[in-house]
Short mmCIF file of C-alpha atoms and ligand atoms in Angstrom, two decimals:
data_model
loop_
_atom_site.label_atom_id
_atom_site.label_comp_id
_atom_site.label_asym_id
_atom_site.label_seq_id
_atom_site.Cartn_x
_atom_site.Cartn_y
_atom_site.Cartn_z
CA UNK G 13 0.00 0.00 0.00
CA UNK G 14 1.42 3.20 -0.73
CA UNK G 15 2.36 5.98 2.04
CA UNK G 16 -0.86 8.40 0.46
CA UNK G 17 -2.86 5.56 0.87
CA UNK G 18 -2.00 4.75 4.83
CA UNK G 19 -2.01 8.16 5.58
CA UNK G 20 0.54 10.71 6.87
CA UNK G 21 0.56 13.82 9.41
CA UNK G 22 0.16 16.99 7.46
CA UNK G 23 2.90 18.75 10.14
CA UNK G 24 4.52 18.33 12.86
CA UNK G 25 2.54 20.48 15.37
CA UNK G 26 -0.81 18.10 13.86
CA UNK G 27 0.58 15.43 14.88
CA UNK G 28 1.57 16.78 18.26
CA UNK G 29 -2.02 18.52 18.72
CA UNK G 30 -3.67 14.91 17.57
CA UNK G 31 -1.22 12.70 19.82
CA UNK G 32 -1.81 15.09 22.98
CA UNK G 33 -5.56 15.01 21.99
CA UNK G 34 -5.29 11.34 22.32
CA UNK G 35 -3.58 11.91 25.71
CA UNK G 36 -5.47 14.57 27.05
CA UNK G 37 -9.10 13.14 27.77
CA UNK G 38 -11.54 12.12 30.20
CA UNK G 39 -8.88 10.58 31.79
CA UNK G 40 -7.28 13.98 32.66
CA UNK G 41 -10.49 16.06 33.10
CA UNK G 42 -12.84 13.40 35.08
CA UNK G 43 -10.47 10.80 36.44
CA UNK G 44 -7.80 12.78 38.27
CA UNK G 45 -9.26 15.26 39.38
CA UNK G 46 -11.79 12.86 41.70
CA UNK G 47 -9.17 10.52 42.29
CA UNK G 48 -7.36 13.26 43.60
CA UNK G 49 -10.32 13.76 45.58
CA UNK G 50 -10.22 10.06 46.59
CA UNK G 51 -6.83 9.50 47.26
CA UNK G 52 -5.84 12.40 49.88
CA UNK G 53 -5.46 14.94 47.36
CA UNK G 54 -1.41 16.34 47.25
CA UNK G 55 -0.25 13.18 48.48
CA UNK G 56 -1.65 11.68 45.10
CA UNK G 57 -0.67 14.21 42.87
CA UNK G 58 3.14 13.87 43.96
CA UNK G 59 3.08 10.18 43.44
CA UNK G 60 1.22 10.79 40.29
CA UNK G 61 4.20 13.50 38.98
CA UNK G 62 7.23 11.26 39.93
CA UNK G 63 5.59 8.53 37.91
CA UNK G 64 4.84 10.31 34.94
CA UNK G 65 8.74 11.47 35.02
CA UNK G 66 9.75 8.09 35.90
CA UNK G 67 7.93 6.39 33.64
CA UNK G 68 5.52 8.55 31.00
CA UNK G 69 8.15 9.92 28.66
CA UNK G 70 10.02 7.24 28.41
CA UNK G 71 7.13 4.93 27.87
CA UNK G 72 5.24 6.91 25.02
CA UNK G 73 8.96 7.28 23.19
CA UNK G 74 9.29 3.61 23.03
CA UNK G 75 5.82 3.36 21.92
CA UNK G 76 6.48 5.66 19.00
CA UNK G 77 9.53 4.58 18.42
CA UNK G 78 8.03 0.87 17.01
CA UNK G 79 5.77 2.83 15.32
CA UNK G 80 7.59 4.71 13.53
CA UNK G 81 10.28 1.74 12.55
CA UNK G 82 7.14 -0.62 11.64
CA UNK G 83 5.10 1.96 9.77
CA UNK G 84 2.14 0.20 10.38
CA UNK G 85 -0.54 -0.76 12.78
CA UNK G 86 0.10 -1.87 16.36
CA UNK G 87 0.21 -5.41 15.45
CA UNK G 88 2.73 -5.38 12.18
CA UNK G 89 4.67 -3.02 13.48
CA UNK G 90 5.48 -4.92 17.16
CA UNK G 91 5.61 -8.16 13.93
CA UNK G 92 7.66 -6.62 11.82
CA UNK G 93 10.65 -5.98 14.00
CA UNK G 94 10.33 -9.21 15.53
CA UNK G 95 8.21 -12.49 14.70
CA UNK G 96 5.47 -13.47 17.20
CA UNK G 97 5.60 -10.29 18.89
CA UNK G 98 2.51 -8.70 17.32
CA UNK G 99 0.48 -10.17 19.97
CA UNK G 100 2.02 -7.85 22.15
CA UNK G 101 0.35 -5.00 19.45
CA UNK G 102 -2.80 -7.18 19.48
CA UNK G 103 -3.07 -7.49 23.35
CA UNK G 104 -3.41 -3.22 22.74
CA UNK G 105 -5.63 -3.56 20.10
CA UNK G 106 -8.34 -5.18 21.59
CA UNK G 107 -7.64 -3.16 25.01
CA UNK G 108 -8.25 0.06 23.28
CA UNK G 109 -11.34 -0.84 21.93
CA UNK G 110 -13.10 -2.67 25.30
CA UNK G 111 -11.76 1.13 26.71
CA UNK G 112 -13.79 2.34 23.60
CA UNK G 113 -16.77 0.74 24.35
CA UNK G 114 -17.11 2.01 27.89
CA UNK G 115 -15.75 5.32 27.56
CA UNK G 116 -18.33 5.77 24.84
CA UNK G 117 -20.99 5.90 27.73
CA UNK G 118 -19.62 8.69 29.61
CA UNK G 119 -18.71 10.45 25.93
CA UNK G 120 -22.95 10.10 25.99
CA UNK G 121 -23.25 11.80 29.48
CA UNK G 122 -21.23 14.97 28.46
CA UNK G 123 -23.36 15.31 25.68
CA UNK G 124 -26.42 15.48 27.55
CA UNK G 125 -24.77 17.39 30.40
CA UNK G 126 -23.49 19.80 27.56
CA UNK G 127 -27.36 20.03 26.38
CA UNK G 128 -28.80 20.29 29.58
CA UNK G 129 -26.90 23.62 30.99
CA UNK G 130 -27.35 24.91 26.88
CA UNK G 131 -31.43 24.60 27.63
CA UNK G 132 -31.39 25.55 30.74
CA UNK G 133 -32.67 22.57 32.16
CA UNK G 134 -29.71 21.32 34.66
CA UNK G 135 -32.16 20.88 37.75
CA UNK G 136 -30.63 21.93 41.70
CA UNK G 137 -31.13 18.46 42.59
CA UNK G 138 -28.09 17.18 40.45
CA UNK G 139 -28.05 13.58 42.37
CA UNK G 140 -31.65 13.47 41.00
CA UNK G 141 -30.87 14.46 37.77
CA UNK G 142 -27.79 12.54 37.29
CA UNK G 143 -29.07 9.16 38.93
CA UNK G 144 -32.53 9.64 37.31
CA UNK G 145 -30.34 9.84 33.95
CA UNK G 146 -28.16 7.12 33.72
CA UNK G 147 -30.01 4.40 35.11
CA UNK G 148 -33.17 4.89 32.53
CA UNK G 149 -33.01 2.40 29.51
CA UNK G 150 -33.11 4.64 25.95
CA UNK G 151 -31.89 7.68 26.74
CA UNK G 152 -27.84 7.41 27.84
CA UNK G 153 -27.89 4.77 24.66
CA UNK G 154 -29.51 7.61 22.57
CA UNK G 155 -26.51 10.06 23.51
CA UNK G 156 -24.09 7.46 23.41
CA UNK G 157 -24.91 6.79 19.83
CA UNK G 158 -24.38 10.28 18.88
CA UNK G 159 -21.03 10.25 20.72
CA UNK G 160 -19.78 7.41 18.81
CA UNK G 161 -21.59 8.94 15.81
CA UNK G 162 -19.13 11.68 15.73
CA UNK G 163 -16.46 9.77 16.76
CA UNK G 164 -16.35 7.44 13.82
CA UNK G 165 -17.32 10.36 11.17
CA UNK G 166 -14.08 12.15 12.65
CA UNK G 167 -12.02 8.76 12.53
CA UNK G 168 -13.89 7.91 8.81
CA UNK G 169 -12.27 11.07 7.08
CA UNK G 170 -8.25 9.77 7.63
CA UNK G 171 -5.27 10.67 9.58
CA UNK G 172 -4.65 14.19 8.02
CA UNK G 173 -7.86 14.59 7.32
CA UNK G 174 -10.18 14.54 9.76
CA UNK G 175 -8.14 13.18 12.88
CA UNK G 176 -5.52 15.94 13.02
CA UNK G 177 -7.89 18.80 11.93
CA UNK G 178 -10.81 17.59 14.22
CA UNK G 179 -7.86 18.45 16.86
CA UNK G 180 -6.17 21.40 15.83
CA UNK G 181 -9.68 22.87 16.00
CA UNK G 182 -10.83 21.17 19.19
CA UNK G 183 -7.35 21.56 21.23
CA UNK G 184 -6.97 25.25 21.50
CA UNK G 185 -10.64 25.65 22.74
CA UNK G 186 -10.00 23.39 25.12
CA UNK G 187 -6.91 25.37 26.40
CA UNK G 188 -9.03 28.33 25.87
CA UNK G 189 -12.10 27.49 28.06
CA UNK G 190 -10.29 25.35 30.38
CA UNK G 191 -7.98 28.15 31.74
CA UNK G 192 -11.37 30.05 32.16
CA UNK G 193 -12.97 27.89 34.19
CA UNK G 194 -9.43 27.62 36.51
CA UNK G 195 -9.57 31.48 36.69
CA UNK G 196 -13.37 31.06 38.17
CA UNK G 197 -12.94 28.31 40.17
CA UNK G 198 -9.78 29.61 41.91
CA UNK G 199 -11.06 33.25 42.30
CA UNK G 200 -14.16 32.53 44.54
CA UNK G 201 -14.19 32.77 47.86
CA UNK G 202 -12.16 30.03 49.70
CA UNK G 203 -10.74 28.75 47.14
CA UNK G 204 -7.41 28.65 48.76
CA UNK G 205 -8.69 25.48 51.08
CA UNK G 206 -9.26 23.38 47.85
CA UNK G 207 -5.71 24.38 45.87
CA UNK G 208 -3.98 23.60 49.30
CA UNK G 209 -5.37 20.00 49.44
CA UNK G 210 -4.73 19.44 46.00
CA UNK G 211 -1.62 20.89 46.04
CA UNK G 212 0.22 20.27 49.40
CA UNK G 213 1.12 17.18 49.92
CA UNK G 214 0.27 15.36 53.30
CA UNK G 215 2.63 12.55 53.23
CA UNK G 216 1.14 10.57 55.81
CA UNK G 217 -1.74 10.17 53.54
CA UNK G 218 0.45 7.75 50.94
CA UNK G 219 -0.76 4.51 50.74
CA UNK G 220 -0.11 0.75 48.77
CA UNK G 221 -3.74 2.00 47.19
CA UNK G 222 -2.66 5.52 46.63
CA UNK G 223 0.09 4.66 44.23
CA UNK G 224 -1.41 1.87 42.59
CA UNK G 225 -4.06 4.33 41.54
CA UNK G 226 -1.87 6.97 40.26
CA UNK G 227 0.14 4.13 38.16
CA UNK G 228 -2.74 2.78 37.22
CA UNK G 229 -4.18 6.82 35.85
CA UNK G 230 -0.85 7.96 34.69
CA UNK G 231 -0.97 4.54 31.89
CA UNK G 232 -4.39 5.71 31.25
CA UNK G 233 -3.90 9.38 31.24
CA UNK G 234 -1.11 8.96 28.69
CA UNK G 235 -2.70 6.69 26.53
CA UNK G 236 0.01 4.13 27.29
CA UNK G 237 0.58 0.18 26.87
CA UNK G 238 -2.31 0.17 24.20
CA UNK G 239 -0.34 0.81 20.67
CA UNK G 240 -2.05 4.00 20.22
CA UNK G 241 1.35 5.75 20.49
CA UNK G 242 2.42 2.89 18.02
CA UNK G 243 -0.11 3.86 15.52
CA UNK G 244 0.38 7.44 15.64
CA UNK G 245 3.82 7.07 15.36
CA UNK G 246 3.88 5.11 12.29
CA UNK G 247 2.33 8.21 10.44
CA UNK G 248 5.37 9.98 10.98
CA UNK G 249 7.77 10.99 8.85
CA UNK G 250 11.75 10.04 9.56
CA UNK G 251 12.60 13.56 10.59
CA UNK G 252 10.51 14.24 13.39
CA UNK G 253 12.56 14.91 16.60
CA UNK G 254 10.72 12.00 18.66
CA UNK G 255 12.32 13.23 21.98
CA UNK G 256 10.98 16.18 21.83
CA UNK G 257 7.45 15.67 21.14
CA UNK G 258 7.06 12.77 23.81
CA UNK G 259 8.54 15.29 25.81
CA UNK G 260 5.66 17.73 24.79
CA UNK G 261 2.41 15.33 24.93
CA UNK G 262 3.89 14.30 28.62
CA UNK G 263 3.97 17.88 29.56
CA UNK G 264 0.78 19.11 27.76
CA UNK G 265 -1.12 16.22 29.47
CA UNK G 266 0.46 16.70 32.87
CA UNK G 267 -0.48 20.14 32.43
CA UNK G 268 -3.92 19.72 31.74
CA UNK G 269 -4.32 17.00 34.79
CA UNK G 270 -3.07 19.72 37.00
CA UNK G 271 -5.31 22.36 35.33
CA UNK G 272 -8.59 20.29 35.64
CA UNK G 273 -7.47 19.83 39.23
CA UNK G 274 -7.59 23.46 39.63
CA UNK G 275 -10.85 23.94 37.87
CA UNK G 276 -12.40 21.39 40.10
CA UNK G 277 -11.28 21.10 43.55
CA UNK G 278 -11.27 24.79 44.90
CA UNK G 279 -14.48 24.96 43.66
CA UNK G 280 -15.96 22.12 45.26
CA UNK G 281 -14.24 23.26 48.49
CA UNK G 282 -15.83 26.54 47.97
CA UNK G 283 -19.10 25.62 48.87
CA UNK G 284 -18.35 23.17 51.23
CA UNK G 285 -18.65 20.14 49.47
CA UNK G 286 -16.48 17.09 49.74
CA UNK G 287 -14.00 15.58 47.43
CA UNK G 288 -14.26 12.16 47.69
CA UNK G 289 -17.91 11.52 45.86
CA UNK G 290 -15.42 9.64 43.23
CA UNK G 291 -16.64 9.06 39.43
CA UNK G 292 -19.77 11.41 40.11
CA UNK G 293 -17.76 14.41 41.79
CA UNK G 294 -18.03 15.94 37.76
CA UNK G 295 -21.63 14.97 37.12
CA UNK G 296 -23.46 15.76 40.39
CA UNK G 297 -21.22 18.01 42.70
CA UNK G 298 -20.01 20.27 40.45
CA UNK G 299 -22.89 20.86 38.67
CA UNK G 300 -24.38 21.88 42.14
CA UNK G 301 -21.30 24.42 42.16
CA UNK G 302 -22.19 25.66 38.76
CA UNK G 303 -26.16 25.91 39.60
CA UNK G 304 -25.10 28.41 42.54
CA UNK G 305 -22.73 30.62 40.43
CA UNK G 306 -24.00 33.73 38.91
CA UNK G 307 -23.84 32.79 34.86
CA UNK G 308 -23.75 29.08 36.30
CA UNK G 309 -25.37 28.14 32.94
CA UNK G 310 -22.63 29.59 31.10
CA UNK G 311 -19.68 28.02 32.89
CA UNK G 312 -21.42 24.69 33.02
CA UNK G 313 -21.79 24.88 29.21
CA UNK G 314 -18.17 25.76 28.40
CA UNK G 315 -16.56 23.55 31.28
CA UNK G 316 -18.13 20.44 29.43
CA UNK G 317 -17.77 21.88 25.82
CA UNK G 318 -14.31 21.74 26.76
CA UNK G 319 -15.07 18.10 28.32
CA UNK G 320 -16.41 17.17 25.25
CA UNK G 321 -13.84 17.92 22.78
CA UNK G 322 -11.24 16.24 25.34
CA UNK G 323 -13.24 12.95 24.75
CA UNK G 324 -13.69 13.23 21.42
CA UNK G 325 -10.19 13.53 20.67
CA UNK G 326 -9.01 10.57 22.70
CA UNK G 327 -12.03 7.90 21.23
CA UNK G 328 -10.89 9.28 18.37
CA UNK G 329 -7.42 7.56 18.85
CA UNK G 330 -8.88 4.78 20.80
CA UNK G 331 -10.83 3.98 17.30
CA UNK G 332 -7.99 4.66 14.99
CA UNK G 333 -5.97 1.90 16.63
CA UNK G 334 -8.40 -1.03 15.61
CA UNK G 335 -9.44 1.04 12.13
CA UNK G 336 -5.65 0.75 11.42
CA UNK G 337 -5.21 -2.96 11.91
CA UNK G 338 -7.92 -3.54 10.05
CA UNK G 339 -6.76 -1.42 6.87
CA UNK G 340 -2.79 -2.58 7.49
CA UNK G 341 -3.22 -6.25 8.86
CA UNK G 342 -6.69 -7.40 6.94
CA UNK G 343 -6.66 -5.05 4.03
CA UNK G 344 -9.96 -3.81 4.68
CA UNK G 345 -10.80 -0.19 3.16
CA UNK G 346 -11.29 2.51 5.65
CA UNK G 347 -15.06 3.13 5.31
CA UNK G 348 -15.51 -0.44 5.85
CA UNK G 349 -13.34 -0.80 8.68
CA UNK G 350 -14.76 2.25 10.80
CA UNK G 351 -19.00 1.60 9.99
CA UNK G 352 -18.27 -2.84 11.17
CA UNK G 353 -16.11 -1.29 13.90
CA UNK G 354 -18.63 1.39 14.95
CA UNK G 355 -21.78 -1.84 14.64
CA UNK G 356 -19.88 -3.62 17.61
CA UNK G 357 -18.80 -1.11 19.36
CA UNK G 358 -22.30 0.12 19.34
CA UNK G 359 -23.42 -3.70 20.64
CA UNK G 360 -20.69 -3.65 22.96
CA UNK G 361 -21.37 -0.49 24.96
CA UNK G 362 -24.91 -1.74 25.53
CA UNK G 363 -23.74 -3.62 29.17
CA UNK G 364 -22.19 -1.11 29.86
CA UNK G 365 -24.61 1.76 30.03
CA UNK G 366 -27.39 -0.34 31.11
CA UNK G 367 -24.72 -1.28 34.30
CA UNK G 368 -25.87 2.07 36.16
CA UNK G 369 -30.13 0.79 35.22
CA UNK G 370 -31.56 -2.46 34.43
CA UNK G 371 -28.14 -4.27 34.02
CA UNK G 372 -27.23 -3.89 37.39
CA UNK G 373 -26.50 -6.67 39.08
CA UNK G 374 -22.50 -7.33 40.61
CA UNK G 375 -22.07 -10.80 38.53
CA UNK G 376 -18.56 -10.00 37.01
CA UNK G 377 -16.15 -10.88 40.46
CA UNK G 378 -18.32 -8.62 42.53
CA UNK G 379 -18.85 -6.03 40.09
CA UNK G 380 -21.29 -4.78 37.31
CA UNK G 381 -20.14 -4.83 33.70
CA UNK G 382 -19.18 -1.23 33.58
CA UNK G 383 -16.56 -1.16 36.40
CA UNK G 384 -15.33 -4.45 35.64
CA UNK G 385 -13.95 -3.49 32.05
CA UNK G 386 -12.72 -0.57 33.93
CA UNK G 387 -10.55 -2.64 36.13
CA UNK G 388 -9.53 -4.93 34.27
CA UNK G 389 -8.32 -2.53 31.85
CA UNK G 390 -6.84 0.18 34.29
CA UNK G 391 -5.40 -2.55 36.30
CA UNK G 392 -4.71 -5.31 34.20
CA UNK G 393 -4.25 -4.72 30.90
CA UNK G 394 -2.38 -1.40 30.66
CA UNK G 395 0.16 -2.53 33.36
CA UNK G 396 0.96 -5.52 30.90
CA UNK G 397 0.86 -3.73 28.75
CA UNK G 398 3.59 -1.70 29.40
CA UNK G 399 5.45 -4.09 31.36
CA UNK G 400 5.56 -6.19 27.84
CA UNK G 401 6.45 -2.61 25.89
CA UNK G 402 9.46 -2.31 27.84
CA UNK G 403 10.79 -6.08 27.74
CA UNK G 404 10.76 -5.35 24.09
CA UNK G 405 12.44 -2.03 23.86
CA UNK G 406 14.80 -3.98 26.29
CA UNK G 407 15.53 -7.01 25.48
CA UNK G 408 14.30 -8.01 22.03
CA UNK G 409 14.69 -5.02 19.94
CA UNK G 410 18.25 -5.18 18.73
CA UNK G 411 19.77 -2.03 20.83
CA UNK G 412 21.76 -0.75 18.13
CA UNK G 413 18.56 -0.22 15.93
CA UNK G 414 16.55 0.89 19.01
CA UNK G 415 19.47 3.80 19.61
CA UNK G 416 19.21 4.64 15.50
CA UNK G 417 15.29 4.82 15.77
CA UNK G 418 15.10 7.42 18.63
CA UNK G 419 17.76 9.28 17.75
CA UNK G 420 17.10 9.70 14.15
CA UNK G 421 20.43 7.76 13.19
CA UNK G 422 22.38 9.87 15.20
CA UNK G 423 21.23 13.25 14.27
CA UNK G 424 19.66 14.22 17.40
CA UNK G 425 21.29 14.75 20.54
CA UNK G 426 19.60 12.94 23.07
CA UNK G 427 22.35 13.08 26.10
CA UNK G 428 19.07 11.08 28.34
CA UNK G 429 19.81 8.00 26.16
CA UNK G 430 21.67 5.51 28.22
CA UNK G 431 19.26 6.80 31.02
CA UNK G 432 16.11 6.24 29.18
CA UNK G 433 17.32 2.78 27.98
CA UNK G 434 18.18 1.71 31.57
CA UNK G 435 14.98 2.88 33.07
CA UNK G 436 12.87 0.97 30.31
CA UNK G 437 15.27 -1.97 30.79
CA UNK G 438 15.40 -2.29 34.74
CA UNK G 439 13.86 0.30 36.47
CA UNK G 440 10.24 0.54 35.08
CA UNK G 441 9.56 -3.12 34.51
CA UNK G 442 10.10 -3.79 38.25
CA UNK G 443 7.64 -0.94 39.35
CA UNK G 444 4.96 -1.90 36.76
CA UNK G 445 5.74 -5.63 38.08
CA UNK G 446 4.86 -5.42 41.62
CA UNK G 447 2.08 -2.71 40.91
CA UNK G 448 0.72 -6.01 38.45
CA UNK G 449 1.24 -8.31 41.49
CA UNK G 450 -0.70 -5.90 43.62
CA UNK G 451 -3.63 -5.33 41.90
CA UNK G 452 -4.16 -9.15 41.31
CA UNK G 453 -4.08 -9.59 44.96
CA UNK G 454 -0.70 -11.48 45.07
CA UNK G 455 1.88 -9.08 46.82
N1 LIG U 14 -5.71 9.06 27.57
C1 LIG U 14 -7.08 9.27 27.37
C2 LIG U 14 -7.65 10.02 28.57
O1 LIG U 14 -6.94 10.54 29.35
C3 LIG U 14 -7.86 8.02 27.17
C4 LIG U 14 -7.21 7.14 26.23
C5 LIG U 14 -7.06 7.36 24.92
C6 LIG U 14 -6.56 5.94 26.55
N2 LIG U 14 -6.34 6.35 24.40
C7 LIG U 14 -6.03 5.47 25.39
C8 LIG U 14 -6.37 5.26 27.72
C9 LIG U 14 -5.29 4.30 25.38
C10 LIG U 14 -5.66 4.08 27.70
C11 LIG U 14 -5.10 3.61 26.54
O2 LIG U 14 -8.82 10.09 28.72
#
């Protein structure tokens, strides 16, 4: 297949825009910010930052790094530089896309969150509204459809062409509107109780649980273990300083994390509510904040506008990994691939949203359908993920060819080399190890 044909990043700062999009996500703007909440608040967020320098730029440089050597999708490309290790790419495949299918559902409750403040019709009772909501049968599947709607028609119109434009429209907004929301939240009054808990660390408060959940968020928040860096980095052409821009999405994402922290938390502590509601602190206590604020309407319309395009841009890369094995691997056309993609995802996220209704029931080891993907994804899959990434980069990928790949056969000057090598060969695979052995109950 030729290069046009595959697909290609128009520029550099596209691809950087589309690869942070992919970072930057619900992950970033929903997740951390309540399991911040959860988890003791600065105490989490310093764990959180050491791993993310530990372990988050090195981790989405290897990533790229196959995927740039392979040039193709996260199966031929792990295949390609060595036989029997696409399964490795596979294992990422079919991760990203049982991720898809329940992140999908909450892509449906921003959209109906986004309408409701637009109408005017976000109620004070916001545990009402928000239980009330997800639990009925047709109506989370309705939005969750028009989610994944957009999603594919995004995903359906290529790499250059609708994936990296969707986000160099989508990203700056949600810059934009996110740093307005921070300037709200952090201006009213007692604000400062909130950005000290999130921000000062209270050491006591570090746990076995605390940093299994901020390993466990910073794979997710960077889109790591899951071949999605893979992908993207097999549209990229052979002179793109890879250092650098792994450097950048780390940061960017980081950044954003800390930001949504900051648009959330002093807020919440600003009228007295707690932290620690968990996956519903965005859906029913801040929208409480937001129905007491003078232009409440308006802030709740742009803080999940900016919500919004943060999802969008993510499923859009969660999608693109599976549409790309399909084109690469089974020579499927692209149409094709994204509309029988789209059909199961559509079947698949049915469980899901019905988990918080009808569907219930704890039958999957103590849990409903929705929070067991979660787990076993979060906790299971991304971990091995990675921990398989970096036995590659390590030990299987011919070092000489590894050093070429990153360092663009010598022509960039990456003096972190030797370090980044010995961290993905020693250092990282023992922390992802135990953190494995932990969440399976073992250690
Ligand atoms: N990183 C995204 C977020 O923060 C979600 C996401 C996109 C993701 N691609 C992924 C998570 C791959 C894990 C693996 O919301």
């Amino acid at each position: 297949m030729s290069k046009e044909q595959r697909g290609n990043w128009g520029s550099s700062v596209g691809f950087i825009l589309a690869a942070s999009g992919s970072a930057i996500g619900l992950g970033n703007l929903w997740k951390f910010p309540y399991q911040a909440g959860r988890n003791g608040g600065g105490a989490f967020v310093i764990i959180y930052l050491a791993f993310v320098i530990l372990l988050g730029f090195s981790l989405i440089l290897g990533e790229m790094a196959i995927g740039r050597n392979g040039k193709k999708d996260g199966y031929s490309s792990y295949e390609h530089l060595k036989k029997g290790w696409g399964k490795v790419g596979l294992l990422g495949i079919i991760t990203s896309f049982i991720i898809l299918s329940y992140y999908l559902v909450i892509g449906g409750w921003i959209i109906k969150y986004l309408v409701d403040f637009l109408t005017n019709q976000m109620t004070n009772d916001t545990t009402v509204h928000f239980n009330s909501f997800i639990s009925s049968d047709y109506s989370p599947i309705l939005y969750l459809v028009l989610f994944l709607v957009t999603t594919s028609a995004i995903v359906l119109k290529g790499v250059s062409g609708g994936i990296e434009k969707a986000s160099k429209i989508m990203m700056p907004f949600l810059f934009i509107f996110l740093i307005i929301i921070v300037i709200r939240s952090v201006t009213l009054p007692n604000a400062m109780v909130g950005i000290k808990f999130f921000l000062q660390p209270d050491f006591s408060k570090i746990t076995a649980e605390v940093i299994l959940s901020a390993l466990g968020q910073v794979f997710f928040s960077l889109s790591l273990g899951m071949a999605i860096m893979v992908t993207y980095g097999s549209y990229l052409p052979a002179n793109t300083n890879m250092v650098k821009s792994s450097f950048i999405i780390a940061l960017l994402d980081t950044f954003v994390a800390l930001l949504a922290g900051l648009a959330i938390l002093p807020a919440v502590f600003s009228f007295g509510y707690e932290p620690t509601a968990g996956p519903s602190l965005m859906f029913i206590t801040l929208p409480k904040v937001f129905e007491q604020l003078p232009f409440g309407n308006f802030f709740g319309f742009i803080f999940f506008l900016l919500v919004l395009f943060a999802a969008l841009t993510s499923a859009v890369s969660l999608l693109e990994v599976s549409v790309a094995y399909l084109v690469d691997k089974r020579k499927f056309d692209r149409k094709k691939a994204v509309i029988f993609l789209s059909v199961v995802l559509f079947i698949l996220a049915l469980p899901s949203s019905l988990s918080f209704g009808r569907f219930h029931h704890k039958i999957f080891f103590g849990q409903n359908f929705f929070d067991f993907l979660g787990y076993l994804t979060d906790n299971i899959f991304l971990p091995l993920g990675g921990l398989l990434l970096c036995i590659f980069i390590g030990f299987v990928w011919d070092k000489k060819e590894v050093e070429a790949e990153v360092t663009n056969n010598g022509k960039i000057k990456f003096v972190l080399l030797k370090t980044w090598l010995f961290l993905i060969k020693y250092i990282i695979p023992i922390i992802i190890f135990c953190i494995l052995l932990k969440s399976i109950g073992i250690l």
